[in-house]
Amino acid sequence: MKRKLFILGYFGYYNLGDDMMLELIDKKQFGQFEIFLLSRRDYYKNRFTIINRYNFMKYIIAIKKNDVLLNLGGVFQDKTGIMSFIYYFIMNGLFLLKKGKIAFLNTDFSDVKRCKFLLGFLLRKSRLIGLRSRNEYQRLQKIYPGVRYIPDIVFLYGFKKLKKDPSRYILASLRYESGIDTIIKQLKKEPGPIKFLLMKNEDHLKEVLIEHGFKNRIYKYNYMNSGSILDLIYNADRIVTMRYHIGILGLLWKKEVRLIESNNKIKMLNHDFNVSFYTDKKKIDKLKKRKYINVLKIRKEWDRCFMRLNMILKEG
């Protein structure tokens, strides 16, 4: 019987960044293992065996001794709602009770504020901790074994069949939160056309943009249209973003990227890759910015990380 690799994260919610991370967990890397994805919806069903993330009984039954649970992405947070943290903690705890192994990849814990002692318990039990935040690596590598810093996995993304669009525009990827009206008003002052990228479930933000007169400039990601959404990002002249992975795509395509400070992941892009905020007057020279992104080096680091994960899977 094949040993199993379970993948846990924010999957099945039509989020471009999380879906892109999954695209990079290739069956070729773990071909000798059966891969189970814990997801809210099954739109990945052609790539993985799906277990509904809230079907605890099916999840518990599927776990066998020495299987591995891979926590992927920024799943642990309690600053906005403690129930989210408790869910991920329980899923890891059940795995440990069944004598499975846990690992963390492409993650950060900057949004854990109230449950640090519970997180510390899991990190001590983890066989591998791959952090995408340089600041967190510098702090946690002194405390826990097996900690590595590797820039976000989306830096490895390979793009095919991108369609060029000669039109010029700014692409803004926003989130609905306090102060969003002020940001939209500031964007309206920008010269040239502007387009807005939303995720599928952001209906409230869509309503706000329509109120500001942008009804025909709104594009929604829904997984099935990922190709056209990547084209939309690729052809933008400039990118203004509150979303971490949209910023990474802009860096990969050597766009002028501006950040709107909305969460700790955005601060990571500012700190680790010297990307400026939208309100900053100082411009960053593009050639200087490119020095921070060595995709070949990042790929080699991820290859070593996948080798280590395979070794953990094979251990008895």
mmCIF file of C-alpha atoms in Angstrom:
data_model
loop_
_atom_site.group_PDB
_atom_site.id
_atom_site.type_symbol
_atom_site.label_atom_id
_atom_site.label_comp_id
_atom_site.label_asym_id
_atom_site.label_seq_id
_atom_site.Cartn_x
_atom_site.Cartn_y
_atom_site.Cartn_z
ATOM 1 C CA MET A 1 0.000 0.000 0.000
ATOM 2 C CA LYS A 2 1.306 3.431 -0.943
ATOM 3 C CA ARG A 3 2.189 5.817 1.816
ATOM 4 C CA LYS A 4 0.057 8.960 1.762
ATOM 5 C CA LEU A 5 0.838 12.656 1.620
ATOM 6 C CA PHE A 6 -1.981 14.891 2.872
ATOM 7 C CA ILE A 7 -1.997 18.579 1.883
ATOM 8 C CA LEU A 8 -3.738 21.071 4.167
ATOM 9 C CA GLY A 9 -4.280 24.751 3.416
ATOM 10 C CA TYR A 10 -6.809 27.315 2.284
ATOM 11 C CA PHE A 11 -7.940 25.310 -0.728
ATOM 12 C CA GLY A 12 -11.243 25.207 -2.546
ATOM 13 C CA TYR A 13 -12.069 28.877 -1.975
ATOM 14 C CA TYR A 14 -11.269 30.220 -5.454
ATOM 15 C CA ASN A 15 -8.141 32.047 -4.346
ATOM 16 C CA LEU A 16 -5.566 32.515 -7.101
ATOM 17 C CA GLY A 17 -2.482 32.428 -4.862
ATOM 18 C CA ASP A 18 -3.458 29.229 -3.051
ATOM 19 C CA ASP A 19 -4.449 27.518 -6.301
ATOM 20 C CA MET A 20 -1.092 28.444 -7.859
ATOM 21 C CA MET A 21 0.761 26.926 -4.899
ATOM 22 C CA LEU A 22 -1.037 23.648 -5.512
ATOM 23 C CA GLU A 23 -0.100 23.694 -9.196
ATOM 24 C CA LEU A 24 3.527 23.514 -8.075
ATOM 25 C CA ILE A 25 3.030 20.432 -5.911
ATOM 26 C CA ASP A 26 3.556 18.075 -8.818
ATOM 27 C CA LYS A 27 2.732 14.377 -8.780
ATOM 28 C CA LYS A 28 6.083 13.818 -10.458
ATOM 29 C CA GLN A 29 7.779 14.971 -7.267
ATOM 30 C CA PHE A 30 5.853 12.472 -5.146
ATOM 31 C CA GLY A 31 4.860 9.858 -7.705
ATOM 32 C CA GLN A 32 5.392 6.923 -5.378
ATOM 33 C CA PHE A 33 2.984 8.351 -2.814
ATOM 34 C CA GLU A 34 -0.780 8.829 -2.873
ATOM 35 C CA ILE A 35 -1.673 12.508 -2.517
ATOM 36 C CA PHE A 36 -4.801 13.587 -0.626
ATOM 37 C CA LEU A 37 -5.965 17.193 -0.706
ATOM 38 C CA LEU A 38 -8.136 18.602 2.072
ATOM 39 C CA SER A 39 -10.318 21.109 0.251
ATOM 40 C CA ARG A 40 -13.592 23.006 0.646
ATOM 41 C CA ARG A 41 -14.563 22.225 -2.959
ATOM 42 C CA ASP A 42 -13.441 19.541 -5.391
ATOM 43 C CA TYR A 43 -12.481 21.585 -8.437
ATOM 44 C CA TYR A 44 -8.989 20.055 -8.206
ATOM 45 C CA LYS A 45 -10.383 16.512 -8.512
ATOM 46 C CA ASN A 46 -8.525 15.689 -11.721
ATOM 47 C CA ARG A 47 -5.199 16.282 -9.976
ATOM 48 C CA PHE A 48 -5.635 14.919 -6.437
ATOM 49 C CA THR A 49 -7.769 12.627 -4.333
ATOM 50 C CA ILE A 50 -10.096 15.050 -2.534
ATOM 51 C CA ILE A 51 -11.259 14.843 1.080
ATOM 52 C CA ASN A 52 -13.667 17.548 2.172
ATOM 53 C CA ARG A 53 -11.787 19.599 4.752
ATOM 54 C CA TYR A 54 -14.692 19.285 7.210
ATOM 55 C CA ASN A 55 -15.215 15.543 6.805
ATOM 56 C CA PHE A 56 -13.296 14.665 9.965
ATOM 57 C CA MET A 57 -14.344 11.009 10.013
ATOM 58 C CA LYS A 58 -13.104 10.312 6.488
ATOM 59 C CA TYR A 59 -9.901 12.181 7.287
ATOM 60 C CA ILE A 60 -9.203 10.204 10.473
ATOM 61 C CA ILE A 61 -9.887 6.855 8.800
ATOM 62 C CA ALA A 62 -7.546 7.679 5.902
ATOM 63 C CA ILE A 63 -4.523 8.457 8.122
ATOM 64 C CA LYS A 64 -2.064 5.618 8.671
ATOM 65 C CA LYS A 65 1.121 5.449 10.692
ATOM 66 C CA ASN A 66 4.022 7.390 9.101
ATOM 67 C CA ASP A 67 1.824 9.223 6.577
ATOM 68 C CA VAL A 68 2.740 12.910 6.256
ATOM 69 C CA LEU A 69 0.554 15.996 6.618
ATOM 70 C CA LEU A 70 1.917 18.978 4.696
ATOM 71 C CA ASN A 71 0.697 22.388 5.885
ATOM 72 C CA LEU A 72 1.004 24.611 2.834
ATOM 73 C CA GLY A 73 0.713 28.399 2.835
ATOM 74 C CA GLY A 74 -0.216 30.897 5.550
ATOM 75 C CA VAL A 75 -2.839 28.706 7.139
ATOM 76 C CA PHE A 76 -2.283 29.501 10.816
ATOM 77 C CA GLN A 77 -3.793 32.756 12.021
ATOM 78 C CA ASP A 78 -5.818 33.820 15.007
ATOM 79 C CA LYS A 79 -5.760 37.616 14.871
ATOM 80 C CA THR A 80 -9.014 37.817 12.890
ATOM 81 C CA GLY A 81 -10.705 34.688 14.210
ATOM 82 C CA ILE A 82 -9.495 32.061 16.636
ATOM 83 C CA MET A 83 -11.658 29.321 15.116
ATOM 84 C CA SER A 84 -9.455 29.231 12.020
ATOM 85 C CA PHE A 85 -6.390 28.495 14.155
ATOM 86 C CA ILE A 86 -8.247 25.869 16.177
ATOM 87 C CA TYR A 87 -9.324 24.080 12.977
ATOM 88 C CA TYR A 88 -5.747 23.750 11.697
ATOM 89 C CA PHE A 89 -4.449 22.819 15.143
ATOM 90 C CA ILE A 90 -7.028 19.998 15.446
ATOM 91 C CA MET A 91 -6.188 18.679 11.971
ATOM 92 C CA ASN A 92 -2.509 18.488 12.903
ATOM 93 C CA GLY A 93 -3.267 17.088 16.346
ATOM 94 C CA LEU A 94 -5.350 14.261 14.877
ATOM 95 C CA PHE A 95 -2.482 13.415 12.562
ATOM 96 C CA LEU A 96 -0.031 13.201 15.446
ATOM 97 C CA LEU A 97 -2.458 11.032 17.451
ATOM 98 C CA LYS A 98 -2.524 8.590 14.519
ATOM 99 C CA LYS A 99 1.311 8.518 14.624
ATOM 100 C CA GLY A 100 1.648 10.438 11.379
ATOM 101 C CA LYS A 101 4.243 13.117 10.660
ATOM 102 C CA ILE A 102 3.641 16.809 10.080
ATOM 103 C CA ALA A 103 5.584 19.367 8.043
ATOM 104 C CA PHE A 104 5.208 23.030 7.061
ATOM 105 C CA LEU A 105 6.134 24.451 3.668
ATOM 106 C CA ASN A 106 5.832 27.894 2.097
ATOM 107 C CA THR A 107 4.337 29.209 5.273
ATOM 108 C CA ASP A 108 4.562 32.030 7.757
ATOM 109 C CA PHE A 109 3.147 32.539 11.224
ATOM 110 C CA SER A 110 3.075 36.324 11.428
ATOM 111 C CA ASP A 111 -0.698 36.291 11.925
ATOM 112 C CA VAL A 112 -0.547 34.151 15.077
ATOM 113 C CA LYS A 113 -1.003 36.455 18.043
ATOM 114 C CA ARG A 114 -2.935 34.655 20.784
ATOM 115 C CA CYS A 115 -2.054 30.961 20.342
ATOM 116 C CA LYS A 116 1.725 31.040 20.073
ATOM 117 C CA PHE A 117 2.155 28.309 22.698
ATOM 118 C CA LEU A 118 -0.039 25.916 20.661
ATOM 119 C CA LEU A 119 1.844 26.785 17.485
ATOM 120 C CA GLY A 120 5.117 26.144 19.305
ATOM 121 C CA PHE A 121 3.907 22.645 20.203
ATOM 122 C CA LEU A 122 3.293 21.831 16.523
ATOM 123 C CA LEU A 123 6.597 23.332 15.383
ATOM 124 C CA ARG A 124 8.465 21.169 17.898
ATOM 125 C CA LYS A 125 6.712 18.113 16.451
ATOM 126 C CA SER A 126 7.279 19.123 12.823
ATOM 127 C CA ARG A 127 9.812 17.262 10.682
ATOM 128 C CA LEU A 128 10.363 20.181 8.301
ATOM 129 C CA ILE A 129 9.589 23.911 8.515
ATOM 130 C CA GLY A 130 9.998 25.880 5.283
ATOM 131 C CA LEU A 131 9.412 29.596 5.910
ATOM 132 C CA ARG A 132 8.830 32.209 3.193
ATOM 133 C CA SER A 133 9.538 35.102 5.575
ATOM 134 C CA ARG A 134 13.165 36.061 6.131
ATOM 135 C CA ASN A 135 12.311 37.800 9.405
ATOM 136 C CA GLU A 136 10.562 34.724 10.774
ATOM 137 C CA TYR A 137 13.409 32.480 9.690
ATOM 138 C CA GLN A 138 15.920 34.617 11.568
ATOM 139 C CA ARG A 139 13.758 34.382 14.668
ATOM 140 C CA LEU A 140 12.583 30.751 14.577
ATOM 141 C CA GLN A 141 15.712 28.971 13.339
ATOM 142 C CA LYS A 142 17.238 29.631 16.755
ATOM 143 C CA ILE A 143 14.353 27.846 18.481
ATOM 144 C CA TYR A 144 13.217 24.911 16.327
ATOM 145 C CA PRO A 145 15.139 22.288 14.345
ATOM 146 C CA GLY A 146 14.617 21.821 10.626
ATOM 147 C CA VAL A 147 13.803 25.470 9.875
ATOM 148 C CA ARG A 148 14.657 26.770 6.386
ATOM 149 C CA TYR A 149 14.092 30.030 4.543
ATOM 150 C CA ILE A 150 12.874 29.604 0.964
ATOM 151 C CA PRO A 151 11.205 32.403 -1.033
ATOM 152 C CA ASP A 152 7.574 31.734 -1.944
ATOM 153 C CA ILE A 153 6.946 28.713 -4.157
ATOM 154 C CA VAL A 154 5.033 30.823 -6.713
ATOM 155 C CA PHE A 155 8.413 32.226 -7.818
ATOM 156 C CA LEU A 156 8.800 28.820 -9.542
ATOM 157 C CA TYR A 157 5.627 29.175 -11.599
ATOM 158 C CA GLY A 158 6.061 28.383 -15.296
ATOM 159 C CA PHE A 159 3.845 30.227 -17.758
ATOM 160 C CA LYS A 160 2.720 28.988 -21.139
ATOM 161 C CA LYS A 161 0.487 30.394 -23.883
ATOM 162 C CA LEU A 162 0.320 33.896 -22.442
ATOM 163 C CA LYS A 163 -1.517 36.182 -24.841
ATOM 164 C CA LYS A 164 -0.091 39.644 -25.408
ATOM 165 C CA ASP A 165 -2.449 42.586 -25.249
ATOM 166 C CA PRO A 166 -1.196 45.898 -26.749
ATOM 167 C CA SER A 167 -3.532 48.010 -24.606
ATOM 168 C CA ARG A 168 -2.026 49.813 -21.641
ATOM 169 C CA TYR A 169 -3.559 49.783 -18.167
ATOM 170 C CA ILE A 170 -2.946 49.663 -14.443
ATOM 171 C CA LEU A 171 -4.108 46.504 -12.684
ATOM 172 C CA ALA A 172 -5.329 46.853 -9.103
ATOM 173 C CA SER A 173 -5.961 43.846 -6.866
ATOM 174 C CA LEU A 174 -7.733 45.040 -3.728
ATOM 175 C CA ARG A 175 -9.430 43.614 -0.651
ATOM 176 C CA TYR A 176 -12.552 44.874 1.043
ATOM 177 C CA GLU A 177 -11.545 46.498 4.317
ATOM 178 C CA SER A 178 -11.754 49.818 6.115
ATOM 179 C CA GLY A 179 -10.407 52.698 4.075
ATOM 180 C CA ILE A 180 -11.007 51.002 0.725
ATOM 181 C CA ASP A 181 -13.042 53.968 -0.561
ATOM 182 C CA THR A 182 -10.087 56.281 -0.003
ATOM 183 C CA ILE A 183 -7.778 53.932 -1.904
ATOM 184 C CA ILE A 184 -10.202 53.670 -4.834
ATOM 185 C CA LYS A 185 -10.523 57.465 -4.988
ATOM 186 C CA GLN A 186 -6.736 57.748 -5.104
ATOM 187 C CA LEU A 187 -6.560 55.175 -7.909
ATOM 188 C CA LYS A 188 -9.149 57.140 -9.904
ATOM 189 C CA LYS A 189 -6.636 59.996 -10.107
ATOM 190 C CA GLU A 190 -4.079 57.803 -11.883
ATOM 191 C CA PRO A 191 -3.563 58.628 -15.588
ATOM 192 C CA GLY A 192 -4.815 56.008 -18.045
ATOM 193 C CA PRO A 193 -7.298 53.159 -17.694
ATOM 194 C CA ILE A 194 -7.403 50.920 -14.641
ATOM 195 C CA LYS A 195 -8.689 47.360 -14.283
ATOM 196 C CA PHE A 196 -9.573 45.533 -11.076
ATOM 197 C CA LEU A 197 -8.867 41.875 -10.257
ATOM 198 C CA LEU A 198 -11.153 40.248 -7.670
ATOM 199 C CA MET A 199 -11.508 36.736 -6.351
ATOM 200 C CA LYS A 200 -14.765 34.865 -7.001
ATOM 201 C CA ASN A 201 -16.389 35.476 -3.614
ATOM 202 C CA GLU A 202 -15.644 39.199 -3.289
ATOM 203 C CA ASP A 203 -19.150 40.428 -4.094
ATOM 204 C CA HIS A 204 -19.089 43.260 -1.558
ATOM 205 C CA LEU A 205 -15.930 44.718 -3.070
ATOM 206 C CA LYS A 206 -17.505 44.426 -6.506
ATOM 207 C CA GLU A 207 -20.478 46.493 -5.330
ATOM 208 C CA VAL A 208 -18.156 49.210 -4.020
ATOM 209 C CA LEU A 209 -16.249 49.366 -7.313
ATOM 210 C CA ILE A 210 -19.514 49.621 -9.248
ATOM 211 C CA GLU A 211 -20.539 52.552 -7.032
ATOM 212 C CA HIS A 212 -17.291 54.251 -8.044
ATOM 213 C CA GLY A 213 -18.069 53.784 -11.745
ATOM 214 C CA PHE A 214 -15.904 50.748 -12.554
ATOM 215 C CA LYS A 215 -18.648 48.288 -13.539
ATOM 216 C CA ASN A 216 -17.025 47.353 -16.877
ATOM 217 C CA ARG A 217 -13.473 47.131 -15.532
ATOM 218 C CA ILE A 218 -13.909 44.308 -13.010
ATOM 219 C CA TYR A 219 -12.416 40.840 -13.615
ATOM 220 C CA LYS A 220 -13.083 37.913 -11.292
ATOM 221 C CA TYR A 221 -10.901 34.849 -10.838
ATOM 222 C CA ASN A 222 -12.865 31.573 -10.512
ATOM 223 C CA TYR A 223 -10.233 28.838 -11.195
ATOM 224 C CA MET A 224 -11.744 27.889 -14.559
ATOM 225 C CA ASN A 225 -10.590 31.194 -16.048
ATOM 226 C CA SER A 226 -7.043 31.095 -14.657
ATOM 227 C CA GLY A 227 -5.500 31.436 -18.134
ATOM 228 C CA SER A 228 -7.248 34.704 -18.935
ATOM 229 C CA ILE A 229 -6.535 36.056 -15.441
ATOM 230 C CA LEU A 230 -2.809 35.354 -15.831
ATOM 231 C CA ASP A 231 -2.956 37.145 -19.195
ATOM 232 C CA LEU A 232 -4.595 40.093 -17.431
ATOM 233 C CA ILE A 233 -1.735 40.314 -14.912
ATOM 234 C CA TYR A 234 0.960 39.725 -17.540
ATOM 235 C CA ASN A 235 -0.200 42.560 -19.785
ATOM 236 C CA ALA A 236 -0.562 45.218 -17.098
ATOM 237 C CA ASP A 237 1.814 48.174 -17.261
ATOM 238 C CA ARG A 238 1.753 48.614 -13.518
ATOM 239 C CA ILE A 239 0.334 46.613 -10.627
ATOM 240 C CA VAL A 240 -1.099 47.997 -7.401
ATOM 241 C CA THR A 241 -1.897 45.177 -5.014
ATOM 242 C CA MET A 242 -3.130 44.229 -1.585
ATOM 243 C CA ARG A 243 -2.590 40.555 -2.524
ATOM 244 C CA TYR A 244 0.736 38.857 -1.914
ATOM 245 C CA HIS A 245 0.847 36.479 -4.868
ATOM 246 C CA ILE A 246 -0.285 39.112 -7.375
ATOM 247 C CA GLY A 247 2.776 41.061 -6.257
ATOM 248 C CA ILE A 248 4.993 38.025 -6.829
ATOM 249 C CA LEU A 249 3.672 37.598 -10.375
ATOM 250 C CA GLY A 250 4.391 41.263 -11.016
ATOM 251 C CA LEU A 251 7.973 40.784 -9.846
ATOM 252 C CA LEU A 252 8.403 37.698 -12.032
ATOM 253 C CA TRP A 253 7.233 39.674 -15.059
ATOM 254 C CA LYS A 254 9.353 42.695 -14.098
ATOM 255 C CA LYS A 255 6.412 45.027 -13.650
ATOM 256 C CA GLU A 256 6.425 48.158 -11.555
ATOM 257 C CA VAL A 257 4.703 46.781 -8.463
ATOM 258 C CA ARG A 258 3.233 48.958 -5.742
ATOM 259 C CA LEU A 259 1.918 47.552 -2.483
ATOM 260 C CA ILE A 260 -0.996 48.674 -0.363
ATOM 261 C CA GLU A 261 -0.278 47.673 3.219
ATOM 262 C CA SER A 262 -3.125 45.383 4.223
ATOM 263 C CA ASN A 263 -1.543 42.357 5.920
ATOM 264 C CA ASN A 264 1.725 40.864 7.092
ATOM 265 C CA LYS A 265 2.360 39.057 3.799
ATOM 266 C CA ILE A 266 2.418 42.408 2.014
ATOM 267 C CA LYS A 267 4.974 43.597 4.559
ATOM 268 C CA MET A 268 7.058 40.521 3.675
ATOM 269 C CA LEU A 269 7.208 41.599 0.008
ATOM 270 C CA ASN A 270 8.239 45.074 1.097
ATOM 271 C CA HIS A 271 10.963 43.762 3.410
ATOM 272 C CA ASP A 272 12.334 40.764 1.500
ATOM 273 C CA PHE A 273 12.168 42.126 -2.064
ATOM 274 C CA ASN A 274 12.379 45.876 -1.560
ATOM 275 C CA VAL A 275 8.993 46.567 -3.156
ATOM 276 C CA SER A 276 7.639 50.006 -2.303
ATOM 277 C CA PHE A 277 4.210 50.980 -1.063
ATOM 278 C CA TYR A 278 1.705 52.752 -3.282
ATOM 279 C CA THR A 279 1.827 55.888 -1.158
ATOM 280 C CA ASP A 280 5.648 56.110 -1.324
ATOM 281 C CA LYS A 281 6.995 58.921 -3.506
ATOM 282 C CA LYS A 282 10.411 57.330 -3.983
ATOM 283 C CA LYS A 283 10.652 55.089 -7.068
ATOM 284 C CA ILE A 284 12.646 51.854 -7.121
ATOM 285 C CA ASP A 285 14.975 51.298 -10.059
ATOM 286 C CA LYS A 286 13.751 48.155 -11.862
ATOM 287 C CA LEU A 287 17.234 46.805 -12.561
ATOM 288 C CA LYS A 288 18.137 47.081 -8.899
ATOM 289 C CA LYS A 289 14.904 45.350 -7.922
ATOM 290 C CA ARG A 290 15.621 42.357 -10.174
ATOM 291 C CA LYS A 291 18.773 41.526 -8.220
ATOM 292 C CA TYR A 292 16.598 40.297 -5.366
ATOM 293 C CA ILE A 293 15.003 37.538 -7.462
ATOM 294 C CA ASN A 294 17.230 34.669 -8.570
ATOM 295 C CA VAL A 295 14.693 32.138 -9.834
ATOM 296 C CA LEU A 296 17.342 29.504 -10.614
ATOM 297 C CA LYS A 297 18.658 29.661 -7.047
ATOM 298 C CA ILE A 298 15.128 29.513 -5.640
ATOM 299 C CA ARG A 299 14.381 26.453 -7.794
ATOM 300 C CA LYS A 300 17.465 24.645 -6.487
ATOM 301 C CA GLU A 301 16.450 25.417 -2.906
ATOM 302 C CA TRP A 302 12.967 24.018 -3.531
ATOM 303 C CA ASP A 303 14.428 20.885 -5.171
ATOM 304 C CA ARG A 304 16.441 20.251 -2.009
ATOM 305 C CA CYS A 305 13.359 20.855 0.094
ATOM 306 C CA PHE A 306 11.268 18.372 -1.929
ATOM 307 C CA MET A 307 14.083 15.815 -1.608
ATOM 308 C CA ARG A 308 13.995 16.254 2.158
ATOM 309 C CA LEU A 309 10.203 15.829 2.192
ATOM 310 C CA ASN A 310 10.513 12.645 0.155
ATOM 311 C CA MET A 311 13.037 11.310 2.648
ATOM 312 C CA ILE A 312 10.591 12.002 5.485
ATOM 313 C CA LEU A 313 7.858 10.171 3.584
ATOM 314 C CA LYS A 314 10.066 7.124 3.084
ATOM 315 C CA GLU A 315 11.177 6.883 6.694
ATOM 316 C CA GLY A 316 9.601 4.025 8.638
#
